[in-house]
mmCIF file of C-alpha atoms and ligand atoms in Angstrom:
data_model
loop_
_atom_site.group_PDB
_atom_site.id
_atom_site.type_symbol
_atom_site.label_atom_id
_atom_site.label_comp_id
_atom_site.label_asym_id
_atom_site.label_seq_id
_atom_site.Cartn_x
_atom_site.Cartn_y
_atom_site.Cartn_z
ATOM 1 C CA MET A 189 0.024 0.164 -0.028
ATOM 2 C CA LYS A 190 1.164 3.328 -0.794
ATOM 3 C CA ASN A 191 2.318 5.752 2.204
ATOM 4 C CA TYR A 192 0.107 8.804 2.093
ATOM 5 C CA ASN A 193 1.357 10.182 5.487
ATOM 6 C CA ILE A 194 2.532 13.691 5.372
ATOM 7 C CA THR A 195 3.998 16.022 7.860
ATOM 8 C CA THR A 196 2.437 19.341 7.729
ATOM 9 C CA LEU A 197 4.718 22.393 9.161
ATOM 10 C CA ASN A 198 2.029 22.742 11.818
ATOM 11 C CA ASP A 199 2.195 19.010 12.711
ATOM 12 C CA PHE A 200 5.907 19.361 12.972
ATOM 13 C CA ILE A 201 5.925 22.177 15.096
ATOM 14 C CA THR A 202 3.450 20.741 17.571
ATOM 15 C CA LEU A 203 5.531 17.295 17.640
ATOM 16 C CA LYS A 204 8.670 19.419 18.276
ATOM 17 C CA GLN A 205 7.162 21.258 21.282
ATOM 18 C CA LYS A 206 6.435 18.191 22.833
ATOM 19 C CA ASP A 207 10.440 17.613 23.068
ATOM 20 C CA PHE A 208 10.554 20.507 25.643
ATOM 21 C CA PRO A 209 8.150 19.350 28.568
ATOM 22 C CA TYR A 210 8.064 23.273 30.035
ATOM 23 C CA ALA A 211 7.221 24.660 26.437
ATOM 24 C CA LYS A 212 4.047 26.625 26.651
ATOM 25 C CA GLY A 213 3.173 26.669 22.833
ATOM 26 C CA GLU A 214 4.367 30.593 22.378
ATOM 27 C CA LEU A 215 7.138 29.727 19.803
ATOM 28 C CA SER A 216 5.063 27.177 17.900
ATOM 29 C CA SER A 217 2.436 29.797 17.761
ATOM 30 C CA LEU A 218 4.647 32.440 16.456
ATOM 31 C CA LEU A 219 6.218 30.141 13.681
ATOM 32 C CA THR A 220 2.469 28.832 12.675
ATOM 33 C CA HIS A 221 1.601 32.485 12.013
ATOM 34 C CA ILE A 222 5.128 33.146 10.031
ATOM 35 C CA GLY A 223 3.830 30.041 8.276
ATOM 36 C CA THR A 224 0.662 31.692 7.159
ATOM 37 C CA ALA A 225 2.068 34.693 6.413
ATOM 38 C CA ALA A 226 4.374 33.040 3.972
ATOM 39 C CA LYS A 227 1.517 31.576 2.174
ATOM 40 C CA MET A 228 -0.201 34.806 1.755
ATOM 41 C CA VAL A 229 3.108 36.219 0.210
ATOM 42 C CA ASN A 230 3.365 33.177 -1.840
ATOM 43 C CA LYS A 231 -0.177 33.896 -3.365
ATOM 44 C CA LYS A 232 0.468 37.478 -4.363
ATOM 45 C CA ILE A 233 4.104 36.400 -5.848
ATOM 46 C CA ASN A 234 2.376 33.977 -7.966
ATOM 47 C CA LYS A 235 0.248 36.536 -9.525
ATOM 48 C CA ALA A 236 3.105 39.094 -10.174
ATOM 49 C CA GLY A 237 3.255 38.389 -13.813
ATOM 50 C CA LEU A 238 -0.236 39.407 -14.178
ATOM 51 C CA VAL A 239 0.440 42.916 -13.805
ATOM 52 C CA ASP A 240 -0.837 43.852 -17.252
ATOM 53 C CA ILE A 241 -3.963 42.226 -16.411
ATOM 54 C CA ILE A 242 -4.568 43.160 -12.843
ATOM 55 C CA GLY A 243 -2.742 46.539 -12.954
ATOM 56 C CA ASN A 244 0.824 47.414 -12.034
ATOM 57 C CA SER A 245 1.926 48.828 -8.573
ATOM 58 C CA GLY A 246 0.426 52.026 -7.786
ATOM 59 C CA SER A 247 -2.354 51.622 -10.245
ATOM 60 C CA VAL A 248 -5.825 50.638 -9.420
ATOM 61 C CA ASN A 249 -7.138 47.114 -10.608
ATOM 62 C CA ILE A 250 -10.440 46.298 -12.287
ATOM 63 C CA GLN A 251 -11.864 45.445 -9.083
ATOM 64 C CA GLY A 252 -10.929 48.974 -8.221
ATOM 65 C CA GLU A 253 -8.397 48.030 -5.597
ATOM 66 C CA SER A 254 -5.159 49.826 -5.626
ATOM 67 C CA GLN A 255 -1.848 47.843 -6.004
ATOM 68 C CA GLN A 256 0.944 47.737 -3.900
ATOM 69 C CA LYS A 257 4.485 46.847 -4.700
ATOM 70 C CA LEU A 258 5.110 43.328 -3.375
ATOM 71 C CA ASP A 259 7.795 44.314 -0.983
ATOM 72 C CA VAL A 260 5.506 46.796 0.758
ATOM 73 C CA TYR A 261 2.908 43.995 0.894
ATOM 74 C CA ALA A 262 4.970 41.432 2.098
ATOM 75 C CA ASP A 263 6.173 43.771 4.930
ATOM 76 C CA GLU A 264 2.618 44.336 5.812
ATOM 77 C CA VAL A 265 1.796 40.712 5.945
ATOM 78 C CA PHE A 266 4.273 39.684 8.161
ATOM 79 C CA ILE A 267 3.846 42.862 10.529
ATOM 80 C CA ASN A 268 0.360 42.043 11.125
ATOM 81 C CA ALA A 269 0.922 38.003 11.130
ATOM 82 C CA LEU A 270 3.203 38.784 14.119
ATOM 83 C CA LEU A 271 1.060 41.122 16.066
ATOM 84 C CA THR A 272 -1.946 38.849 15.610
ATOM 85 C CA SER A 273 0.223 35.881 16.929
ATOM 86 C CA GLY A 274 -0.065 37.410 20.358
ATOM 87 C CA GLN A 275 3.682 36.278 21.093
ATOM 88 C CA CYS A 276 5.635 39.051 19.487
ATOM 89 C CA CYS A 277 6.174 42.661 21.267
ATOM 90 C CA GLY A 278 7.958 44.202 18.437
ATOM 91 C CA VAL A 279 9.564 43.486 15.041
ATOM 92 C CA ALA A 280 12.178 44.955 13.039
ATOM 93 C CA THR A 281 12.175 44.795 9.409
ATOM 94 C CA GLU A 282 14.473 45.787 6.418
ATOM 95 C CA GLU A 283 11.596 48.255 4.997
ATOM 96 C CA ASN A 284 11.437 50.170 8.172
ATOM 97 C CA GLN A 285 14.119 52.800 9.399
ATOM 98 C CA SER A 286 13.192 51.777 13.543
ATOM 99 C CA GLU A 287 11.703 49.103 15.222
ATOM 100 C CA ILE A 288 8.052 48.576 15.579
ATOM 101 C CA VAL A 289 7.030 48.451 19.010
ATOM 102 C CA PHE A 290 3.626 46.794 19.419
ATOM 103 C CA THR A 291 1.701 48.871 22.021
ATOM 104 C CA GLU A 292 -1.546 46.433 21.966
ATOM 105 C CA PRO A 293 -1.429 45.060 25.675
ATOM 106 C CA PHE A 294 -1.945 41.429 24.266
ATOM 107 C CA ALA A 295 1.070 41.962 22.173
ATOM 108 C CA GLN A 296 3.301 43.894 24.892
ATOM 109 C CA LYS A 297 3.174 40.586 26.913
ATOM 110 C CA GLY A 298 4.866 38.713 23.998
ATOM 111 C CA LYS A 299 7.832 36.769 24.731
ATOM 112 C CA TYR A 300 9.623 37.283 21.497
ATOM 113 C CA ILE A 301 10.812 39.892 19.149
ATOM 114 C CA VAL A 302 11.427 39.571 15.436
ATOM 115 C CA CYS A 303 13.714 40.406 12.829
ATOM 116 C CA THR A 304 12.808 40.077 9.204
ATOM 117 C CA ASP A 305 13.456 41.119 5.554
ATOM 118 C CA PRO A 306 9.996 40.248 4.264
ATOM 119 C CA LEU A 307 10.975 40.259 0.620
ATOM 120 C CA ASP A 308 14.538 39.833 0.054
ATOM 121 C CA GLY A 309 16.032 40.080 -3.745
ATOM 122 C CA SER A 310 14.282 43.288 -4.578
ATOM 123 C CA SER A 311 16.256 43.443 -7.867
ATOM 124 C CA ASN A 312 14.665 40.211 -9.000
ATOM 125 C CA ILE A 313 11.005 41.017 -7.844
ATOM 126 C CA ASP A 314 9.882 42.198 -11.173
ATOM 127 C CA TYR A 315 11.356 39.706 -13.163
ATOM 128 C CA ASN A 316 10.011 36.199 -12.268
ATOM 129 C CA VAL A 317 13.389 35.467 -10.639
ATOM 130 C CA SER A 318 13.241 33.652 -7.276
ATOM 131 C CA VAL A 319 13.116 35.861 -4.112
ATOM 132 C CA GLY A 320 12.562 35.087 -0.388
ATOM 133 C CA SER A 321 11.631 36.162 3.031
ATOM 134 C CA ILE A 322 14.067 35.848 5.808
ATOM 135 C CA PHE A 323 13.133 35.784 9.820
ATOM 136 C CA SER A 324 14.968 35.721 13.024
ATOM 137 C CA ILE A 325 13.157 35.083 16.542
ATOM 138 C CA TYR A 326 14.922 36.196 19.846
ATOM 139 C CA ARG A 327 13.523 36.467 23.505
ATOM 140 C CA ARG A 328 13.211 39.820 24.521
ATOM 141 C CA ILE A 329 15.314 41.631 27.242
ATOM 142 C CA THR A 330 13.068 44.050 28.463
ATOM 143 C CA PRO A 331 10.411 42.670 31.059
ATOM 144 C CA ARG A 332 7.290 41.400 29.445
ATOM 145 C CA GLY A 333 4.421 43.837 29.844
ATOM 146 C CA GLU A 334 6.871 46.671 29.262
ATOM 147 C CA LYS A 335 7.368 48.426 25.523
ATOM 148 C CA VAL A 336 10.187 46.922 23.664
ATOM 149 C CA ARG A 337 13.361 48.988 23.301
ATOM 150 C CA ASN A 338 16.058 49.174 20.500
ATOM 151 C CA GLU A 339 18.613 46.990 22.680
ATOM 152 C CA ASP A 340 16.041 43.795 22.308
ATOM 153 C CA PHE A 341 16.761 43.954 18.439
ATOM 154 C CA LEU A 342 20.650 44.322 18.640
ATOM 155 C CA GLN A 343 21.407 41.050 20.329
ATOM 156 C CA GLU A 344 24.351 38.829 19.335
ATOM 157 C CA GLY A 345 23.174 36.231 16.692
ATOM 158 C CA SER A 346 24.114 33.476 18.786
ATOM 159 C CA LYS A 347 21.084 34.432 21.226
ATOM 160 C CA GLN A 348 18.397 33.596 18.200
ATOM 161 C CA VAL A 349 15.879 31.080 19.459
ATOM 162 C CA ALA A 350 14.859 30.231 15.800
ATOM 163 C CA ALA A 351 15.585 31.193 12.375
ATOM 164 C CA GLY A 352 14.480 30.400 8.785
ATOM 165 C CA TYR A 353 13.538 31.588 5.201
ATOM 166 C CA ILE A 354 11.019 31.008 2.730
ATOM 167 C CA ILE A 355 12.082 30.627 -0.996
ATOM 168 C CA TYR A 356 9.525 31.637 -3.693
ATOM 169 C CA GLY A 357 11.078 29.468 -6.356
ATOM 170 C CA SER A 358 9.949 26.813 -8.868
ATOM 171 C CA SER A 359 8.258 25.317 -5.967
ATOM 172 C CA THR A 360 7.884 27.424 -2.315
ATOM 173 C CA MET A 361 9.834 26.019 0.351
ATOM 174 C CA LEU A 362 10.057 27.043 4.224
ATOM 175 C CA VAL A 363 13.420 26.259 5.911
ATOM 176 C CA TYR A 364 13.733 26.879 9.734
ATOM 177 C CA THR A 365 15.769 25.788 12.864
ATOM 178 C CA THR A 366 15.127 26.439 16.272
ATOM 179 C CA GLY A 367 18.782 25.215 17.180
ATOM 180 C CA ASN A 368 18.305 21.658 16.902
ATOM 181 C CA GLY A 369 18.944 20.554 13.272
ATOM 182 C CA VAL A 370 17.326 22.361 10.014
ATOM 183 C CA ASN A 371 14.176 20.803 8.452
ATOM 184 C CA GLY A 372 12.660 22.108 5.142
ATOM 185 C CA PHE A 373 8.991 21.933 4.156
ATOM 186 C CA THR A 374 7.451 22.373 0.577
ATOM 187 C CA LEU A 375 4.274 24.009 0.139
ATOM 188 C CA ASP A 376 1.808 21.797 -1.649
ATOM 189 C CA PRO A 377 -0.462 24.404 -3.412
ATOM 190 C CA SER A 378 -3.313 21.923 -3.742
ATOM 191 C CA ILE A 379 -3.814 21.567 -0.212
ATOM 192 C CA GLY A 380 -2.172 24.963 0.963
ATOM 193 C CA GLU A 381 0.074 23.382 3.329
ATOM 194 C CA PHE A 382 3.913 23.316 4.016
ATOM 195 C CA CYS A 383 4.794 19.715 3.912
ATOM 196 C CA LEU A 384 8.195 18.064 5.321
ATOM 197 C CA SER A 385 10.091 17.174 2.308
ATOM 198 C CA HIS A 386 13.846 18.051 3.672
ATOM 199 C CA PRO A 387 14.206 16.616 6.992
ATOM 200 C CA GLU A 388 17.304 17.210 9.025
ATOM 201 C CA ILE A 389 19.289 18.902 6.242
ATOM 202 C CA LYS A 390 22.932 18.596 6.246
ATOM 203 C CA THR A 391 25.148 20.580 3.997
ATOM 204 C CA PRO A 392 28.405 18.930 2.497
ATOM 205 C CA GLU A 393 31.347 19.953 4.460
ATOM 206 C CA ASP A 394 33.058 20.643 1.054
ATOM 207 C CA GLY A 395 31.431 21.824 -2.080
ATOM 208 C CA ARG A 396 32.115 22.698 -5.753
ATOM 209 C CA ILE A 397 30.110 25.927 -6.249
ATOM 210 C CA TYR A 398 30.933 29.603 -5.401
ATOM 211 C CA SER A 399 28.390 32.423 -5.346
ATOM 212 C CA VAL A 400 29.694 35.799 -5.689
ATOM 213 C CA ASN A 401 28.803 38.992 -7.882
ATOM 214 C CA GLU A 402 31.881 38.925 -10.217
ATOM 215 C CA GLY A 403 30.975 42.243 -11.599
ATOM 216 C CA ASN A 404 32.242 43.737 -8.527
ATOM 217 C CA TRP A 405 35.630 42.154 -9.253
ATOM 218 C CA VAL A 406 37.593 45.374 -9.558
ATOM 219 C CA HIS A 407 36.206 46.446 -6.126
ATOM 220 C CA PHE A 408 36.946 43.226 -4.546
ATOM 221 C CA PRO A 409 39.921 43.045 -1.629
ATOM 222 C CA PRO A 410 42.936 41.400 -2.787
ATOM 223 C CA GLY A 411 42.233 38.260 -0.354
ATOM 224 C CA ILE A 412 38.798 37.589 -2.260
ATOM 225 C CA LYS A 413 40.356 38.045 -5.782
ATOM 226 C CA LYS A 414 42.761 35.434 -4.694
ATOM 227 C CA TYR A 415 40.087 33.193 -3.615
ATOM 228 C CA VAL A 416 38.121 33.547 -6.490
ATOM 229 C CA LYS A 417 41.206 32.782 -8.736
ATOM 230 C CA TYR A 418 41.669 29.521 -6.389
ATOM 231 C CA CYS A 419 38.224 28.539 -7.353
ATOM 232 C CA GLN A 420 38.654 28.602 -11.073
ATOM 233 C CA GLU A 421 42.195 26.793 -11.009
ATOM 234 C CA LYS A 422 42.541 23.392 -12.111
ATOM 235 C CA ASP A 423 43.257 20.739 -9.066
ATOM 236 C CA ALA A 424 42.001 17.260 -9.448
ATOM 237 C CA GLY A 425 42.627 16.968 -5.647
ATOM 238 C CA THR A 426 40.067 19.283 -4.452
ATOM 239 C CA LEU A 427 37.803 18.936 -7.734
ATOM 240 C CA ARG A 428 38.753 22.322 -8.973
ATOM 241 C CA PRO A 429 37.657 24.320 -10.883
ATOM 242 C CA TYR A 430 34.510 24.851 -8.926
ATOM 243 C CA THR A 431 31.450 26.022 -10.624
ATOM 244 C CA SER A 432 30.101 29.521 -10.578
ATOM 245 C CA ARG A 433 26.363 30.134 -9.556
ATOM 246 C CA TYR A 434 24.747 33.680 -8.962
ATOM 247 C CA ILE A 435 21.179 34.467 -9.040
ATOM 248 C CA GLY A 436 21.290 37.746 -6.853
ATOM 249 C CA SER A 437 18.741 36.581 -4.301
ATOM 250 C CA LEU A 438 20.601 35.630 -1.200
ATOM 251 C CA VAL A 439 18.001 32.889 -0.191
ATOM 252 C CA SER A 440 18.152 31.212 -3.193
ATOM 253 C CA ASP A 441 21.857 31.356 -3.671
ATOM 254 C CA PHE A 442 22.160 30.108 -0.308
ATOM 255 C CA HIS A 443 19.572 27.429 -0.537
ATOM 256 C CA ARG A 444 21.126 26.016 -3.538
ATOM 257 C CA ASN A 445 24.556 25.859 -1.941
ATOM 258 C CA LEU A 446 23.023 24.260 1.427
ATOM 259 C CA LEU A 447 21.718 21.201 -0.300
ATOM 260 C CA LYS A 448 24.398 20.910 -2.991
ATOM 261 C CA GLY A 449 27.632 22.269 -1.098
ATOM 262 C CA GLY A 450 29.106 25.667 -1.683
ATOM 263 C CA ILE A 451 29.970 28.877 -0.694
ATOM 264 C CA PHE A 452 28.022 32.216 -0.820
ATOM 265 C CA LEU A 453 30.188 35.268 -0.738
ATOM 266 C CA TYR A 454 29.356 39.253 -0.387
ATOM 267 C CA PRO A 455 32.513 40.994 0.388
ATOM 268 C CA GLU A 456 33.073 44.637 1.193
ATOM 269 C CA ASN A 457 34.084 46.738 -1.542
ATOM 270 C CA GLU A 458 34.845 50.268 -2.644
ATOM 271 C CA THR A 459 31.255 51.104 -3.181
ATOM 272 C CA ALA A 460 29.737 49.139 -0.120
ATOM 273 C CA PRO A 461 32.770 49.304 2.323
ATOM 274 C CA LYS A 462 31.080 47.181 4.935
ATOM 275 C CA GLY A 463 29.392 44.962 2.513
ATOM 276 C CA LYS A 464 25.884 45.126 1.279
ATOM 277 C CA LEU A 465 24.333 42.390 3.521
ATOM 278 C CA ARG A 466 22.688 43.503 6.912
ATOM 279 C CA ILE A 467 23.710 41.572 9.979
ATOM 280 C CA VAL A 468 20.378 41.543 11.667
ATOM 281 C CA TYR A 469 18.066 40.737 8.802
ATOM 282 C CA GLU A 470 19.971 38.707 6.564
ATOM 283 C CA CYS A 471 23.453 37.308 7.975
ATOM 284 C CA ASN A 472 22.375 36.346 11.573
ATOM 285 C CA PRO A 473 19.189 33.863 10.420
ATOM 286 C CA ILE A 474 21.392 32.647 7.182
ATOM 287 C CA ALA A 475 24.443 32.120 9.568
ATOM 288 C CA PHE A 476 22.160 30.251 12.066
ATOM 289 C CA ILE A 477 20.727 27.779 9.471
ATOM 290 C CA SER A 478 24.296 27.521 7.920
ATOM 291 C CA GLU A 479 25.939 26.346 11.474
ATOM 292 C CA GLN A 480 22.917 24.405 12.324
ATOM 293 C CA SER A 481 23.369 22.293 9.177
ATOM 294 C CA GLY A 482 26.782 21.721 9.561
ATOM 295 C CA GLY A 483 27.968 24.666 7.753
ATOM 296 C CA ALA A 484 29.492 27.854 8.923
ATOM 297 C CA ALA A 485 29.224 31.910 8.406
ATOM 298 C CA SER A 486 31.618 34.279 8.764
ATOM 299 C CA ASN A 487 32.579 38.011 8.170
ATOM 300 C CA GLY A 488 36.252 36.931 6.705
ATOM 301 C CA CYS A 489 37.730 36.869 10.269
ATOM 302 C CA GLU A 490 34.915 36.341 12.868
ATOM 303 C CA ARG A 491 31.962 33.969 13.287
ATOM 304 C CA ILE A 492 28.834 36.032 12.329
ATOM 305 C CA LEU A 493 26.924 34.897 15.271
ATOM 306 C CA SER A 494 29.564 36.337 17.775
ATOM 307 C CA ILE A 495 28.812 39.841 16.445
ATOM 308 C CA THR A 496 26.757 42.253 18.356
ATOM 309 C CA PRO A 497 25.373 44.692 16.072
ATOM 310 C CA SER A 498 25.268 48.406 17.147
ATOM 311 C CA SER A 499 22.412 49.511 14.917
ATOM 312 C CA LEU A 500 19.559 47.950 13.207
ATOM 313 C CA HIS A 501 20.659 48.468 9.483
ATOM 314 C CA GLN A 502 24.450 47.608 9.872
ATOM 315 C CA ARG A 503 25.888 45.681 7.251
ATOM 316 C CA SER A 504 28.797 43.240 7.084
ATOM 317 C CA PRO A 505 30.655 41.453 4.794
ATOM 318 C CA PHE A 506 29.146 37.888 4.515
ATOM 319 C CA TYR A 507 30.612 34.187 3.573
ATOM 320 C CA ALA A 508 28.277 31.259 4.282
ATOM 321 C CA GLY A 509 28.069 27.639 3.392
ATOM 322 C CA SER A 510 30.157 24.635 3.366
ATOM 323 C CA LYS A 511 32.471 24.595 6.417
ATOM 324 C CA ASN A 512 35.689 24.013 4.728
ATOM 325 C CA MET A 513 35.053 26.538 2.108
ATOM 326 C CA VAL A 514 34.636 29.284 4.751
ATOM 327 C CA LYS A 515 37.718 28.153 6.527
ATOM 328 C CA LYS A 516 39.630 28.540 3.201
ATOM 329 C CA ILE A 517 38.067 32.177 2.679
ATOM 330 C CA GLU A 518 39.395 33.131 6.057
ATOM 331 C CA GLU A 519 42.617 31.905 5.244
ATOM 332 C CA PHE A 520 42.992 33.706 2.018
ATOM 333 C CA LEU A 521 41.705 37.011 3.950
ATOM 334 C CA SER A 522 44.289 36.617 6.597
ATOM 335 C CA LEU A 523 47.471 36.574 4.353
HETATM 336 P P1 LIG B 284 17.791 43.600 -1.164
HETATM 337 O O1 LIG B 284 17.570 43.201 0.278
HETATM 338 O O2 LIG B 284 17.570 44.880 -1.398
HETATM 339 O O3 LIG B 284 16.932 42.788 -1.703
HETATM 340 O O4 LIG B 284 19.308 43.173 -1.429
HETATM 341 C C1 LIG B 284 19.887 42.061 -0.754
HETATM 342 C C2 LIG B 284 20.307 40.927 -2.149
HETATM 343 C C3 LIG B 284 20.584 39.801 -1.738
HETATM 344 O O5 LIG B 284 19.455 38.986 -2.065
HETATM 345 C C4 LIG B 284 21.517 39.540 -2.506
HETATM 346 O O6 LIG B 284 22.458 38.289 -2.214
HETATM 347 C C5 LIG B 284 22.406 40.700 -3.056
HETATM 348 O O7 LIG B 284 21.221 41.589 -2.511
HETATM 349 C C6 LIG B 284 22.698 40.786 -4.475
HETATM 350 O O8 LIG B 284 23.233 41.891 -4.769
HETATM 351 P P2 LIG B 284 24.021 42.348 -6.138
HETATM 352 O O9 LIG B 284 22.920 42.796 -6.555
HETATM 353 O O10 LIG B 284 24.738 43.645 -5.512
HETATM 354 O O11 LIG B 284 24.720 41.332 -6.355
HETATM 355 MG MG1 LIG B 285 17.581 42.082 1.944
#
């Protein structure tokens, strides 16, 4: 007989909650709400190519509804989902200059704060290329019942309670960790559920893919130029030359490398002296997932998760993926 058993995201979250005897279901509820927000954003992204029919952003569609830009829509959906969960007392998003402090009494009691890039890969949004959402959950520092403060959002990455991403690709997937391994769920559109498809993801310690925007070559630091040359050299022992793959959507580039083995690089350069990616919204959650899958993430000389950011939108050079490849980059940068 065929096995029709599926584990939905919600089943899985509930099952995992039983591993913690004193868990009250608060984190589970928060994750469930994030899953729902992801489904809403997914639905909108699937319609993005129909702009000529339903209207472009800023225009009014035939039903008289005004069309929003997808990133603005995703931002609102995530903020609303987090607020209504009742478990989140504030949120910082890449779209907003400052943190959003929830003042509703039911939310102020929430135990967690969330940092999110609700729609990452902005340069790809309008061209039917994969984009993603990224989230990161921390316990609040300020006492429950009080308003959260900026410092709640500026915690060291190692303090994350959970982190994950959604990739809106040829299929839609949600990948997350609560610090006990990484699991991936694929959205089955026919039943509208994320179903466990990639249990206990382990990334290879060595890979053959390097992902970097080589158009920035002239601006690369010397160590990165040498590393990229190293990737392109022939060496049977280390299976070089490696192959180059770069979409320009962090979630997609990282996700492919997570499954196949590889390295993602976004170094500092002359035009972006601290790199492009933001510690709070992009580097920390991806670093947590990378480490939990057996990989690593570094700013070139320090573990990403050991950095305490001093501002919400602080940027950092970012190298994440297969452990030995990250180590190699650190070696090249230290020369
Ligand atoms: P965004 O937050 O404005 O979307 O920018 C982040 C994106 C990442 O998804 C991706 O890795 C990077 O920017 C690509 O940058 P570039 O176009 O400079 O290669
Ligand atoms: Mg982004």
